[in-house]
PDB file of C-alpha atoms in Angstrom:
ATOM      1  CA  MET A   1       2.153 -25.881  -3.148  1.00  0.00           C
ATOM      2  CA  PRO A   2      -0.851 -23.809  -2.032  1.00  0.00           C
ATOM      3  CA  GLN A   3      -1.813 -20.976  -4.351  1.00  0.00           C
ATOM      4  CA  LEU A   4      -1.269 -17.406  -3.200  1.00  0.00           C
ATOM      5  CA  ASP A   5      -4.247 -15.163  -2.400  1.00  0.00           C
ATOM      6  CA  VAL A   6      -5.011 -12.084  -4.526  1.00  0.00           C
ATOM      7  CA  ALA A   7      -6.614  -8.772  -3.499  1.00  0.00           C
ATOM      8  CA  ALA A   8      -7.406  -5.667  -5.555  1.00  0.00           C
ATOM      9  CA  SER A   9      -6.579  -2.045  -4.787  1.00  0.00           C
ATOM     10  CA  THR A  10      -9.146   0.713  -5.117  1.00  0.00           C
ATOM     11  CA  PHE A  11      -6.399   2.997  -6.535  1.00  0.00           C
ATOM     12  CA  PRO A  12      -7.839   3.243 -10.103  1.00  0.00           C
ATOM     13  CA  PHE A  13     -11.022   4.695  -8.655  1.00  0.00           C
ATOM     14  CA  LEU A  14      -9.615   7.492  -6.443  1.00  0.00           C
ATOM     15  CA  TYR A  15     -11.580  10.180  -8.265  1.00  0.00           C
ATOM     16  CA  SER A  16     -14.310   8.194 -10.020  1.00  0.00           C
ATOM     17  CA  HIS A  17     -15.844   6.283  -7.088  1.00  0.00           C
ATOM     18  CA  SER A  18     -16.266   6.593  -3.369  1.00  0.00           C
ATOM     19  CA  GLY A  19     -14.365   3.946  -1.452  1.00  0.00           C
ATOM     20  CA  LEU A  20     -17.522   1.923  -0.873  1.00  0.00           C
ATOM     21  CA  ASP A  21     -18.587   2.166  -4.516  1.00  0.00           C
ATOM     22  CA  ALA A  22     -15.100   1.025  -5.533  1.00  0.00           C
ATOM     23  CA  LEU A  23     -15.423  -2.037  -3.298  1.00  0.00           C
ATOM     24  CA  LYS A  24     -18.793  -2.828  -4.830  1.00  0.00           C
ATOM     25  CA  HIS A  25     -17.329  -2.451  -8.314  1.00  0.00           C
ATOM     26  CA  LEU A  26     -14.346  -4.699  -7.564  1.00  0.00           C
ATOM     27  CA  LYS A  27     -16.795  -7.279  -6.226  1.00  0.00           C
ATOM     28  CA  THR A  28     -18.268  -7.509  -9.749  1.00  0.00           C
ATOM     29  CA  LEU A  29     -14.767  -8.421 -10.989  1.00  0.00           C
ATOM     30  CA  GLY A  30     -14.681 -11.412  -8.631  1.00  0.00           C
ATOM     31  CA  PHE A  31     -12.788  -9.978  -5.648  1.00  0.00           C
ATOM     32  CA  ASP A  32     -13.716 -10.270  -1.992  1.00  0.00           C
ATOM     33  CA  THR A  33     -10.443  -8.951  -0.522  1.00  0.00           C
ATOM     34  CA  TYR A  34      -9.441  -5.340  -1.034  1.00  0.00           C
ATOM     35  CA  GLU A  35      -6.781  -2.751  -0.302  1.00  0.00           C
ATOM     36  CA  MET A  36      -8.468   0.549   0.469  1.00  0.00           C
ATOM     37  CA  MET A  37      -6.747   3.751  -0.569  1.00  0.00           C
ATOM     38  CA  ILE A  38      -6.945   6.429   2.120  1.00  0.00           C
ATOM     39  CA  PHE A  39      -7.244   9.649   0.155  1.00  0.00           C
ATOM     40  CA  PRO A  40      -9.872  12.386  -0.282  1.00  0.00           C
ATOM     41  CA  PRO A  41     -12.521  12.375  -1.654  1.00  0.00           C
ATOM     42  CA  HIS A  42     -12.287   8.594  -2.153  1.00  0.00           C
ATOM     43  CA  CYS A  43     -12.083   7.422   1.478  1.00  0.00           C
ATOM     44  CA  TRP A  44     -10.929  10.008   4.008  1.00  0.00           C
ATOM     45  CA  PRO A  45     -11.462   9.046   7.652  1.00  0.00           C
ATOM     46  CA  ARG A  46     -12.019  12.560   8.987  1.00  0.00           C
ATOM     47  CA  GLU A  47     -14.856  13.112   6.471  1.00  0.00           C
ATOM     48  CA  LEU A  48     -16.691   9.804   7.018  1.00  0.00           C
ATOM     49  CA  THR A  49     -19.788  10.084   9.180  1.00  0.00           C
ATOM     50  CA  VAL A  50     -20.774   7.375  11.645  1.00  0.00           C
ATOM     51  CA  LYS A  51     -23.432   6.341   9.116  1.00  0.00           C
ATOM     52  CA  ASP A  52     -20.804   6.113   6.347  1.00  0.00           C
ATOM     53  CA  ARG A  53     -18.542   3.945   8.480  1.00  0.00           C
ATOM     54  CA  ARG A  54     -21.383   1.608   9.385  1.00  0.00           C
ATOM     55  CA  GLU A  55     -22.422   1.301   5.726  1.00  0.00           C
ATOM     56  CA  TYR A  56     -18.935   0.119   4.760  1.00  0.00           C
ATOM     57  CA  LYS A  57     -18.856  -2.409   7.575  1.00  0.00           C
ATOM     58  CA  ALA A  58     -22.381  -3.660   6.903  1.00  0.00           C
ATOM     59  CA  TRP A  59     -21.600  -4.164   3.213  1.00  0.00           C
ATOM     60  CA  LEU A  60     -18.361  -6.028   3.958  1.00  0.00           C
ATOM     61  CA  ASN A  61     -20.110  -8.264   6.478  1.00  0.00           C
ATOM     62  CA  GLY A  62     -23.034  -8.898   4.157  1.00  0.00           C
ATOM     63  CA  GLU A  63     -20.824  -9.787   1.184  1.00  0.00           C
ATOM     64  CA  GLY A  64     -18.257 -11.769   3.145  1.00  0.00           C
ATOM     65  CA  GLY A  65     -15.619  -9.262   2.091  1.00  0.00           C
ATOM     66  CA  ARG A  66     -12.643  -7.888   3.942  1.00  0.00           C
ATOM     67  CA  ILE A  67     -10.195  -5.036   3.707  1.00  0.00           C
ATOM     68  CA  SER A  68      -6.744  -6.576   3.943  1.00  0.00           C
ATOM     69  CA  SER A  69      -4.813  -3.302   4.140  1.00  0.00           C
ATOM     70  CA  PHE A  70      -5.114   0.479   4.112  1.00  0.00           C
ATOM     71  CA  CYS A  71      -2.698   2.414   1.907  1.00  0.00           C
ATOM     72  CA  TYR A  72      -2.096   6.136   2.337  1.00  0.00           C
ATOM     73  CA  PRO A  73      -0.200   7.260  -0.814  1.00  0.00           C
ATOM     74  CA  LEU A  74       1.175  10.538   0.638  1.00  0.00           C
ATOM     75  CA  LEU A  75       0.454  12.499  -2.519  1.00  0.00           C
ATOM     76  CA  ASP A  76       0.235  15.697  -0.447  1.00  0.00           C
ATOM     77  CA  ASN A  77       1.967  14.926   2.865  1.00  0.00           C
ATOM     78  CA  ASN A  78       5.385  13.958   4.179  1.00  0.00           C
ATOM     79  CA  PRO A  79       6.274  12.135   7.439  1.00  0.00           C
ATOM     80  CA  ASN A  80       9.899  13.254   7.149  1.00  0.00           C
ATOM     81  CA  GLY A  81       9.396  16.793   5.836  1.00  0.00           C
ATOM     82  CA  VAL A  82      11.556  19.596   7.192  1.00  0.00           C
ATOM     83  CA  ASP A  83       8.521  21.416   8.655  1.00  0.00           C
ATOM     84  CA  ARG A  84       7.572  19.857  11.991  1.00  0.00           C
ATOM     85  CA  LEU A  85       3.964  20.963  11.404  1.00  0.00           C
ATOM     86  CA  MET A  86       3.827  18.891   8.202  1.00  0.00           C
ATOM     87  CA  ARG A  87       5.246  15.893  10.044  1.00  0.00           C
ATOM     88  CA  ALA A  88       2.667  16.298  12.817  1.00  0.00           C
ATOM     89  CA  TYR A  89      -0.171  16.759  10.311  1.00  0.00           C
ATOM     90  CA  THR A  90       0.848  13.614   8.444  1.00  0.00           C
ATOM     91  CA  LEU A  91       1.033  11.567  11.646  1.00  0.00           C
ATOM     92  CA  ASP A  92      -2.429  12.779  12.622  1.00  0.00           C
ATOM     93  CA  ARG A  93      -3.816  11.485   9.310  1.00  0.00           C
ATOM     94  CA  TYR A  94      -2.121   8.135   9.938  1.00  0.00           C
ATOM     95  CA  LYS A  95      -3.703   8.001  13.386  1.00  0.00           C
ATOM     96  CA  GLU A  96      -7.122   8.499  11.812  1.00  0.00           C
ATOM     97  CA  ALA A  97      -6.344   5.668   9.389  1.00  0.00           C
ATOM     98  CA  ILE A  98      -5.305   3.425  12.285  1.00  0.00           C
ATOM     99  CA  ASP A  99      -8.577   4.167  14.096  1.00  0.00           C
ATOM    100  CA  LEU A 100     -10.624   3.342  10.997  1.00  0.00           C
ATOM    101  CA  SER A 101      -8.553   0.250  10.298  1.00  0.00           C
ATOM    102  CA  ALA A 102      -9.268  -1.043  13.804  1.00  0.00           C
ATOM    103  CA  GLU A 103     -12.987  -0.271  13.430  1.00  0.00           C
ATOM    104  CA  TRP A 104     -13.197  -2.206  10.135  1.00  0.00           C
ATOM    105  CA  GLU A 105     -10.946  -5.034  11.401  1.00  0.00           C
ATOM    106  CA  CYS A 106      -8.271  -4.357   8.800  1.00  0.00           C
ATOM    107  CA  PRO A 107      -4.916  -5.681  10.053  1.00  0.00           C
ATOM    108  CA  TYR A 108      -2.460  -3.385   8.244  1.00  0.00           C
ATOM    109  CA  VAL A 109      -1.806   0.284   7.538  1.00  0.00           C
ATOM    110  CA  VAL A 110       0.915   0.852   4.956  1.00  0.00           C
ATOM    111  CA  ALA A 111       3.334   3.664   5.865  1.00  0.00           C
ATOM    112  CA  ILE A 112       5.415   5.205   3.095  1.00  0.00           C
ATOM    113  CA  PRO A 113       8.640   7.157   3.720  1.00  0.00           C
ATOM    114  CA  GLY A 114       8.362  10.710   2.454  1.00  0.00           C
ATOM    115  CA  PRO A 115       9.471  11.817  -1.028  1.00  0.00           C
ATOM    116  CA  VAL A 116      12.772  13.456  -1.845  1.00  0.00           C
ATOM    117  CA  ASN A 117      13.504  16.411  -4.115  1.00  0.00           C
ATOM    118  CA  SER A 118      15.727  15.955  -7.144  1.00  0.00           C
ATOM    119  CA  LEU A 119      17.560  19.246  -6.519  1.00  0.00           C
ATOM    120  CA  ILE A 120      18.589  19.395  -2.858  1.00  0.00           C
ATOM    121  CA  ASN A 121      17.468  17.320   0.103  1.00  0.00           C
ATOM    122  CA  PRO A 122      17.884  17.516   3.861  1.00  0.00           C
ATOM    123  CA  PRO A 123      20.684  15.310   5.166  1.00  0.00           C
ATOM    124  CA  HIS A 124      19.730  11.637   5.018  1.00  0.00           C
ATOM    125  CA  ASP A 125      20.143  11.185   8.764  1.00  0.00           C
ATOM    126  CA  TRP A 126      17.696  14.026   9.447  1.00  0.00           C
ATOM    127  CA  MET A 127      15.011  12.411   7.295  1.00  0.00           C
ATOM    128  CA  LEU A 128      15.704   8.997   8.802  1.00  0.00           C
ATOM    129  CA  ASN A 129      15.486  10.267  12.358  1.00  0.00           C
ATOM    130  CA  TRP A 130      12.251  12.158  11.677  1.00  0.00           C
ATOM    131  CA  PHE A 131      10.692   9.108  10.044  1.00  0.00           C
ATOM    132  CA  VAL A 132      11.762   6.679  12.773  1.00  0.00           C
ATOM    133  CA  GLU A 133      10.537   9.063  15.467  1.00  0.00           C
ATOM    134  CA  GLY A 134       7.186   9.429  13.698  1.00  0.00           C
ATOM    135  CA  MET A 135       6.713   5.702  13.167  1.00  0.00           C
ATOM    136  CA  GLN A 136       7.526   5.006  16.813  1.00  0.00           C
ATOM    137  CA  GLU A 137       4.844   7.520  17.789  1.00  0.00           C
ATOM    138  CA  LEU A 138       2.378   5.676  15.537  1.00  0.00           C
ATOM    139  CA  LEU A 139       3.390   2.321  17.023  1.00  0.00           C
ATOM    140  CA  ALA A 140       2.613   3.632  20.483  1.00  0.00           C
ATOM    141  CA  TYR A 141      -0.708   4.976  19.222  1.00  0.00           C
ATOM    142  CA  SER A 142      -1.665   1.672  17.569  1.00  0.00           C
ATOM    143  CA  LYS A 143      -0.859  -0.467  20.597  1.00  0.00           C
ATOM    144  CA  GLY A 144      -3.846  -2.620  21.506  1.00  0.00           C
ATOM    145  CA  THR A 145      -5.769  -1.850  18.288  1.00  0.00           C
ATOM    146  CA  GLY A 146      -4.785  -5.037  16.418  1.00  0.00           C
ATOM    147  CA  VAL A 147      -3.401  -2.874  13.592  1.00  0.00           C
ATOM    148  CA  GLN A 148       0.186  -3.292  12.397  1.00  0.00           C
ATOM    149  CA  LEU A 149       2.219  -0.659  10.554  1.00  0.00           C
ATOM    150  CA  LEU A 150       3.969  -1.809   7.369  1.00  0.00           C
ATOM    151  CA  LEU A 151       6.797   0.077   5.663  1.00  0.00           C
ATOM    152  CA  GLU A 152       6.855   0.103   1.856  1.00  0.00           C
ATOM    153  CA  ASN A 153       9.811   0.267  -0.537  1.00  0.00           C
ATOM    154  CA  VAL A 154       9.131   3.201  -2.910  1.00  0.00           C
ATOM    155  CA  PRO A 155      11.613   4.513  -5.528  1.00  0.00           C
ATOM    156  CA  PHE A 156      10.943   8.251  -5.115  1.00  0.00           C
ATOM    157  CA  THR A 157      11.599   8.187  -1.358  1.00  0.00           C
ATOM    158  CA  TYR A 158      14.900   8.347   0.500  1.00  0.00           C
ATOM    159  CA  LEU A 159      14.511   4.638   1.421  1.00  0.00           C
ATOM    160  CA  PRO A 160      14.080   2.981  -2.002  1.00  0.00           C
ATOM    161  CA  THR A 161      15.628  -0.456  -1.484  1.00  0.00           C
ATOM    162  CA  ALA A 162      14.472  -3.533   0.383  1.00  0.00           C
ATOM    163  CA  LYS A 163      17.637  -3.328   2.509  1.00  0.00           C
ATOM    164  CA  ASP A 164      16.831   0.307   3.390  1.00  0.00           C
ATOM    165  CA  ILE A 165      13.378  -0.750   4.550  1.00  0.00           C
ATOM    166  CA  ALA A 166      14.669  -3.733   6.535  1.00  0.00           C
ATOM    167  CA  ASP A 167      17.306  -1.613   8.288  1.00  0.00           C
ATOM    168  CA  THR A 168      14.760   1.110   9.077  1.00  0.00           C
ATOM    169  CA  ALA A 169      12.241  -1.396  10.396  1.00  0.00           C
ATOM    170  CA  ALA A 170      14.921  -2.633  12.807  1.00  0.00           C
ATOM    171  CA  LEU A 171      15.435   0.931  14.065  1.00  0.00           C
ATOM    172  CA  ILE A 172      11.711   1.494  14.598  1.00  0.00           C
ATOM    173  CA  GLY A 173      10.989  -1.692  16.496  1.00  0.00           C
ATOM    174  CA  PRO A 174      10.024  -5.359  16.155  1.00  0.00           C
ATOM    175  CA  GLU A 175       6.309  -4.530  15.870  1.00  0.00           C
ATOM    176  CA  VAL A 176       6.660  -3.067  12.370  1.00  0.00           C
ATOM    177  CA  GLY A 177       6.438  -5.174   9.196  1.00  0.00           C
ATOM    178  CA  VAL A 178       6.958  -4.655   5.459  1.00  0.00           C
ATOM    179  CA  ASN A 179       4.637  -4.121   2.532  1.00  0.00           C
ATOM    180  CA  PHE A 180       6.835  -5.331  -0.330  1.00  0.00           C
ATOM    181  CA  ASP A 181       6.145  -3.829  -3.751  1.00  0.00           C
ATOM    182  CA  VAL A 182       7.454  -6.090  -6.530  1.00  0.00           C
ATOM    183  CA  CYS A 183       7.196  -3.413  -9.234  1.00  0.00           C
ATOM    184  CA  ASN A 184       9.006  -0.809  -7.126  1.00  0.00           C
ATOM    185  CA  SER A 185      11.820  -3.258  -6.514  1.00  0.00           C
ATOM    186  CA  ALA A 186      12.125  -4.179 -10.195  1.00  0.00           C
ATOM    187  CA  PHE A 187      12.098  -0.505 -11.220  1.00  0.00           C
ATOM    188  CA  ILE A 188      15.263   0.250  -9.218  1.00  0.00           C
ATOM    189  CA  LYS A 189      16.828  -2.910 -10.737  1.00  0.00           C
ATOM    190  CA  GLU A 190      16.770  -5.006  -7.589  1.00  0.00           C
ATOM    191  CA  ASP A 191      16.023  -8.701  -7.893  1.00  0.00           C
ATOM    192  CA  PRO A 192      12.535  -8.786  -6.298  1.00  0.00           C
ATOM    193  CA  ALA A 193      12.717 -12.497  -5.522  1.00  0.00           C
ATOM    194  CA  GLU A 194      16.025 -12.129  -3.681  1.00  0.00           C
ATOM    195  CA  ALA A 195      14.669  -9.064  -1.865  1.00  0.00           C
ATOM    196  CA  ILE A 196      11.680 -11.106  -0.686  1.00  0.00           C
ATOM    197  CA  ARG A 197      13.965 -13.848   0.608  1.00  0.00           C
ATOM    198  CA  MET A 198      16.153 -11.284   2.375  1.00  0.00           C
ATOM    199  CA  LEU A 199      13.132  -9.685   4.074  1.00  0.00           C
ATOM    200  CA  GLY A 200      11.701 -13.083   5.078  1.00  0.00           C
ATOM    201  CA  ASP A 201       8.997 -12.957   7.710  1.00  0.00           C
ATOM    202  CA  LEU A 202       9.028  -9.143   7.742  1.00  0.00           C
ATOM    203  CA  VAL A 203       6.824  -9.371   4.620  1.00  0.00           C
ATOM    204  CA  LYS A 204       3.170  -9.094   5.669  1.00  0.00           C
ATOM    205  CA  ASN A 205       1.594  -7.655   2.508  1.00  0.00           C
ATOM    206  CA  VAL A 206       2.632  -7.531  -1.172  1.00  0.00           C
ATOM    207  CA  HIS A 207       1.881  -5.181  -4.079  1.00  0.00           C
ATOM    208  CA  ILE A 208       2.343  -6.126  -7.726  1.00  0.00           C
ATOM    209  CA  SER A 209       1.959  -4.275 -11.034  1.00  0.00           C
ATOM    210  CA  ASP A 210       4.195  -3.485 -14.024  1.00  0.00           C
ATOM    211  CA  SER A 211       6.367  -0.662 -15.332  1.00  0.00           C
ATOM    212  CA  GLY A 212       9.099   0.114 -17.809  1.00  0.00           C
ATOM    213  CA  TYR A 213      12.450   1.537 -16.787  1.00  0.00           C
ATOM    214  CA  ASP A 214      11.965   4.917 -18.487  1.00  0.00           C
ATOM    215  CA  ASP A 215       8.801   6.058 -16.700  1.00  0.00           C
ATOM    216  CA  PHE A 216       7.692   4.880 -13.269  1.00  0.00           C
ATOM    217  CA  LYS A 217       4.267   3.263 -13.679  1.00  0.00           C
ATOM    218  CA  HIS A 218       1.983   0.744 -12.025  1.00  0.00           C
ATOM    219  CA  GLU A 219       0.388  -0.753 -15.117  1.00  0.00           C
ATOM    220  CA  ARG A 220      -1.157  -3.996 -16.338  1.00  0.00           C
ATOM    221  CA  LEU A 221       1.100  -7.014 -15.825  1.00  0.00           C
ATOM    222  CA  GLY A 222       2.767  -8.279 -18.993  1.00  0.00           C
ATOM    223  CA  THR A 223       3.522  -4.804 -20.346  1.00  0.00           C
ATOM    224  CA  GLY A 224       6.924  -4.150 -18.794  1.00  0.00           C
ATOM    225  CA  ILE A 225       9.760  -5.418 -16.623  1.00  0.00           C
ATOM    226  CA  VAL A 226       7.980  -7.442 -13.911  1.00  0.00           C
ATOM    227  CA  ASP A 227       8.176 -11.235 -14.075  1.00  0.00           C
ATOM    228  CA  PRO A 228       5.769 -12.550 -11.411  1.00  0.00           C
ATOM    229  CA  GLY A 229       6.982 -16.160 -11.415  1.00  0.00           C
ATOM    230  CA  PRO A 230      10.226 -15.766  -9.436  1.00  0.00           C
ATOM    231  CA  SER A 231       8.475 -13.584  -6.855  1.00  0.00           C
ATOM    232  CA  ALA A 232       5.764 -16.234  -6.412  1.00  0.00           C
ATOM    233  CA  GLN A 233       8.445 -18.844  -5.774  1.00  0.00           C
ATOM    234  CA  ALA A 234      10.213 -16.578  -3.287  1.00  0.00           C
ATOM    235  CA  LEU A 235       6.946 -15.948  -1.429  1.00  0.00           C
ATOM    236  CA  GLN A 236       6.381 -19.698  -1.256  1.00  0.00           C
ATOM    237  CA  ASP A 237       9.958 -20.149  -0.027  1.00  0.00           C
ATOM    238  CA  ILE A 238       9.469 -17.800   2.931  1.00  0.00           C
ATOM    239  CA  GLY A 239       6.115 -19.375   3.818  1.00  0.00           C
ATOM    240  CA  TYR A 240       4.136 -16.263   2.970  1.00  0.00           C
ATOM    241  CA  ASP A 241       0.416 -16.660   3.686  1.00  0.00           C
ATOM    242  CA  GLY A 242      -0.814 -13.098   3.153  1.00  0.00           C
ATOM    243  CA  VAL A 243      -2.394 -11.515   0.109  1.00  0.00           C
ATOM    244  CA  THR A 244      -0.853 -10.061  -3.029  1.00  0.00           C
ATOM    245  CA  VAL A 245      -2.559  -6.802  -3.974  1.00  0.00           C
ATOM    246  CA  LEU A 246      -3.021  -5.976  -7.649  1.00  0.00           C
ATOM    247  CA  GLU A 247      -2.061  -2.306  -7.408  1.00  0.00           C
ATOM    248  CA  ILE A 248      -2.905  -1.391 -10.987  1.00  0.00           C
ATOM    249  CA  ILE A 249      -2.998   2.401 -11.281  1.00  0.00           C
ATOM    250  CA  THR A 250      -5.122   3.119 -14.338  1.00  0.00           C
ATOM    251  CA  ASP A 251      -7.170   6.279 -13.752  1.00  0.00           C
ATOM    252  CA  ALA A 252     -10.775   5.317 -14.410  1.00  0.00           C
ATOM    253  CA  LEU A 253     -11.523   8.907 -15.483  1.00  0.00           C
ATOM    254  CA  ALA A 254      -8.802   9.064 -18.154  1.00  0.00           C
ATOM    255  CA  PRO A 255     -10.046   8.890 -21.765  1.00  0.00           C
ATOM    256  CA  GLY A 256      -9.668   5.374 -23.134  1.00  0.00           C
ATOM    257  CA  ALA A 257      -8.708   3.913 -19.741  1.00  0.00           C
ATOM    258  CA  ASP A 258      -9.768   0.341 -18.975  1.00  0.00           C
ATOM    259  CA  PRO A 259      -8.929  -0.399 -15.342  1.00  0.00           C
ATOM    260  CA  ASP A 260     -11.293  -3.388 -15.296  1.00  0.00           C
ATOM    261  CA  GLY A 261      -9.563  -4.964 -18.279  1.00  0.00           C
ATOM    262  CA  ASP A 262      -6.137  -4.226 -16.815  1.00  0.00           C
ATOM    263  CA  ILE A 263      -7.067  -5.785 -13.472  1.00  0.00           C
ATOM    264  CA  LYS A 264      -8.576  -8.919 -15.050  1.00  0.00           C
ATOM    265  CA  ALA A 265      -5.671  -9.440 -17.455  1.00  0.00           C
ATOM    266  CA  SER A 266      -3.176  -8.983 -14.617  1.00  0.00           C
ATOM    267  CA  HIS A 267      -5.058 -11.433 -12.421  1.00  0.00           C
ATOM    268  CA  ASP A 268      -4.929 -14.024 -15.196  1.00  0.00           C
ATOM    269  CA  ILE A 269      -1.146 -13.592 -15.412  1.00  0.00           C
ATOM    270  CA  LEU A 270      -0.873 -14.081 -11.657  1.00  0.00           C
ATOM    271  CA  ALA A 271      -3.019 -17.217 -11.911  1.00  0.00           C
ATOM    272  CA  ALA A 272      -0.554 -18.629 -14.445  1.00  0.00           C
ATOM    273  CA  ASN A 273       2.307 -18.028 -12.014  1.00  0.00           C
ATOM    274  CA  GLY A 274       1.197 -19.499  -8.679  1.00  0.00           C
ATOM    275  CA  TRP A 275      -1.643 -17.296  -7.465  1.00  0.00           C
ATOM    276  CA  LYS A 276      -5.342 -18.105  -7.216  1.00  0.00           C
ATOM    277  CA  GLY A 277      -7.394 -17.367 -10.325  1.00  0.00           C
ATOM    278  CA  ARG A 278     -10.388 -15.116 -10.789  1.00  0.00           C
ATOM    279  CA  GLY A 279     -13.582 -16.107  -8.991  1.00  0.00           C
TER     280      GLY A 279
END
């Protein structure tokens, strides 16, 4: 069976590197395919000058690199918040990400349902309707750009399961796909491999990392609950030909942190389970 492709996320370098410097750094670790985090000051479309944008593109072209996906982590914003101004603001930031994604020939923008509060939440149907309405607006905006929106399964949102994401994708429209996060699925005690098979050809992009059950993390593989092997087999079973993003979230500025070591060790574990090895 063909080996699965691996990309690296710039997430560990949100505050330590600009987006372009993070790409250059990941290149030294052997990567030529990247997921770019869309977050200030790291890489924020509205703050990039024309010169900045051209520098990214020139470097990618010169190095034979590519950005496989944009991920907007919604640390500050909410597409299904109760305030319509927050929903509109969040959609505007997504539109900027879509524009930049089209300019850099990146095929996917990952869209995350908004977070919920542990005390009291709006009715589920309200949040669902707001999110579907917003995603349909983004689909209309992205038409003709070559950029596809992908929904992600995230535990702290109101749509945590693979089934939730599949059902919501059906409500939004056939143009939307799924960014499946193996660690997120394992954390809520789903079977990630069965979730992948259930989602089938909706899966366009994949995230992988590790966590325990007590605290939600995205750490080095081999340290927690994630077993990559069954997910690799499931991806092969559905004929998946996209990339798997190592979304290792080790803050490069934290004392004692070793994001490079975590990324390399995780890549080696993937290589032992059906993915391509380090270059």
